[in-house]
Amino acid sequence: MTAAGRGRTVSDLMTDDFDTAYAEPEGSGSPPGPPGPDRTGRLLVLLDAAGIPRAMTGPGGRGPVVVVPARLDIARLLTSVGFLEALDGMAGLAAVRAGAVVGVVPVDALREEAVRFLETAGTQLGMDSDPLGLPTDFPDPVRITCTVCGEDNEFEYYVRAQAYTCRHGPHRLVPPSRRGGA
């Protein structure tokens, strides 16, 4: 491996030192999940009734969660502008395998990996080349079912706070826990 990040996957960075909890549905009168920071330092993945990660709480408080396949190549994340923008205010990633959360990657570990990646990439990041050696076998996508049309939408990674258009029709993707709009 000649560059940090090349060939490394999310599972290489993830930890199993986290907890999960089911969040109260929106509009239930109860706040969705713990209101403040987790004082133990452990990340807490908040799940909806279907077991889909919806938020993450850590030492800095509650924030959005980015859900990615555990097999996803870290270089693919670190070269995505959308992902880098999502880092701000995020406690970490939720890594999934076969639809279940199998680990988390704290945001500090992601930032350290980004620094290592950029330090070793140097001038290779030109527009006319593919210096990252991205894999040709893509990891399993994250699948989100649209409640408007009932069709599955596949994502390399999914940012809950971002709005998406359903890939099966000209309408907004409404995930299962967002029924009724918003």
Short mmCIF file of C-alpha atoms in Angstrom, two decimals, residues 106-165:
data_model
loop_
_atom_site.label_atom_id
_atom_site.label_comp_id
_atom_site.label_asym_id
_atom_site.label_seq_id
_atom_site.Cartn_x
_atom_site.Cartn_y
_atom_site.Cartn_z
CA PRO A 106 -15.75 8.28 15.40
CA VAL A 107 -15.39 11.58 13.54
CA ASP A 108 -11.93 12.13 15.06
CA ALA A 109 -10.71 8.86 13.49
CA LEU A 110 -12.14 10.01 10.14
CA ARG A 111 -10.35 13.34 10.39
CA GLU A 112 -7.04 11.64 11.25
CA GLU A 113 -7.47 9.29 8.28
CA ALA A 114 -8.24 12.26 6.01
CA VAL A 115 -5.04 14.01 7.12
CA ARG A 116 -2.96 10.85 6.52
CA PHE A 117 -4.63 10.37 3.14
CA LEU A 118 -3.99 13.95 2.02
CA GLU A 119 -0.40 13.93 3.27
CA THR A 120 0.42 10.86 1.18
CA ALA A 121 -1.65 11.78 -1.87
CA GLY A 122 0.37 14.96 -2.47
CA THR A 123 0.44 16.14 -6.05
CA GLN A 124 -1.07 12.90 -7.34
CA LEU A 125 -4.55 14.34 -6.94
CA GLY A 126 -4.59 15.83 -10.43
CA MET A 127 -7.75 16.06 -12.51
CA ASP A 128 -6.40 13.91 -15.36
CA SER A 129 -5.49 10.83 -13.37
CA ASP A 130 -6.99 8.19 -11.10
CA PRO A 131 -4.25 7.93 -8.46
CA LEU A 132 -6.44 6.36 -5.81
CA GLY A 133 -6.60 2.87 -7.25
CA LEU A 134 -10.30 2.60 -6.48
CA PRO A 135 -11.60 -0.96 -6.40
CA THR A 136 -13.56 -2.40 -9.30
CA ASP A 137 -15.69 -4.56 -7.02
CA PHE A 138 -18.04 -2.15 -5.33
CA PRO A 139 -19.37 -2.84 -1.82
CA ASP A 140 -22.98 -3.59 -1.10
CA PRO A 141 -25.02 -0.39 -1.29
CA VAL A 142 -27.18 1.06 1.47
CA ARG A 143 -30.83 0.47 0.53
CA ILE A 144 -33.56 2.92 1.53
CA THR A 145 -37.19 2.12 0.67
CA CYS A 146 -39.24 5.10 -0.52
CA THR A 147 -42.61 5.20 1.24
CA VAL A 148 -44.12 7.19 -1.65
CA CYS A 149 -43.63 4.51 -4.31
CA GLY A 150 -42.41 1.51 -2.29
CA GLU A 151 -39.24 1.13 -4.39
CA ASP A 152 -35.72 0.64 -3.03
CA ASN A 153 -33.11 3.34 -3.63
CA GLU A 154 -29.45 2.37 -3.43
CA PHE A 155 -26.69 4.63 -2.14
CA GLU A 156 -22.96 4.26 -1.76
CA TYR A 157 -23.53 6.11 1.51
CA TYR A 158 -26.60 7.88 2.91
CA VAL A 159 -26.72 11.17 4.80
CA ARG A 160 -30.03 11.43 6.66
CA ALA A 161 -29.96 15.24 6.80
CA GLN A 162 -29.72 15.51 3.01
CA ALA A 163 -32.80 15.53 0.73
CA TYR A 164 -32.80 13.06 -2.16
CA THR A 165 -34.97 12.55 -5.24
#
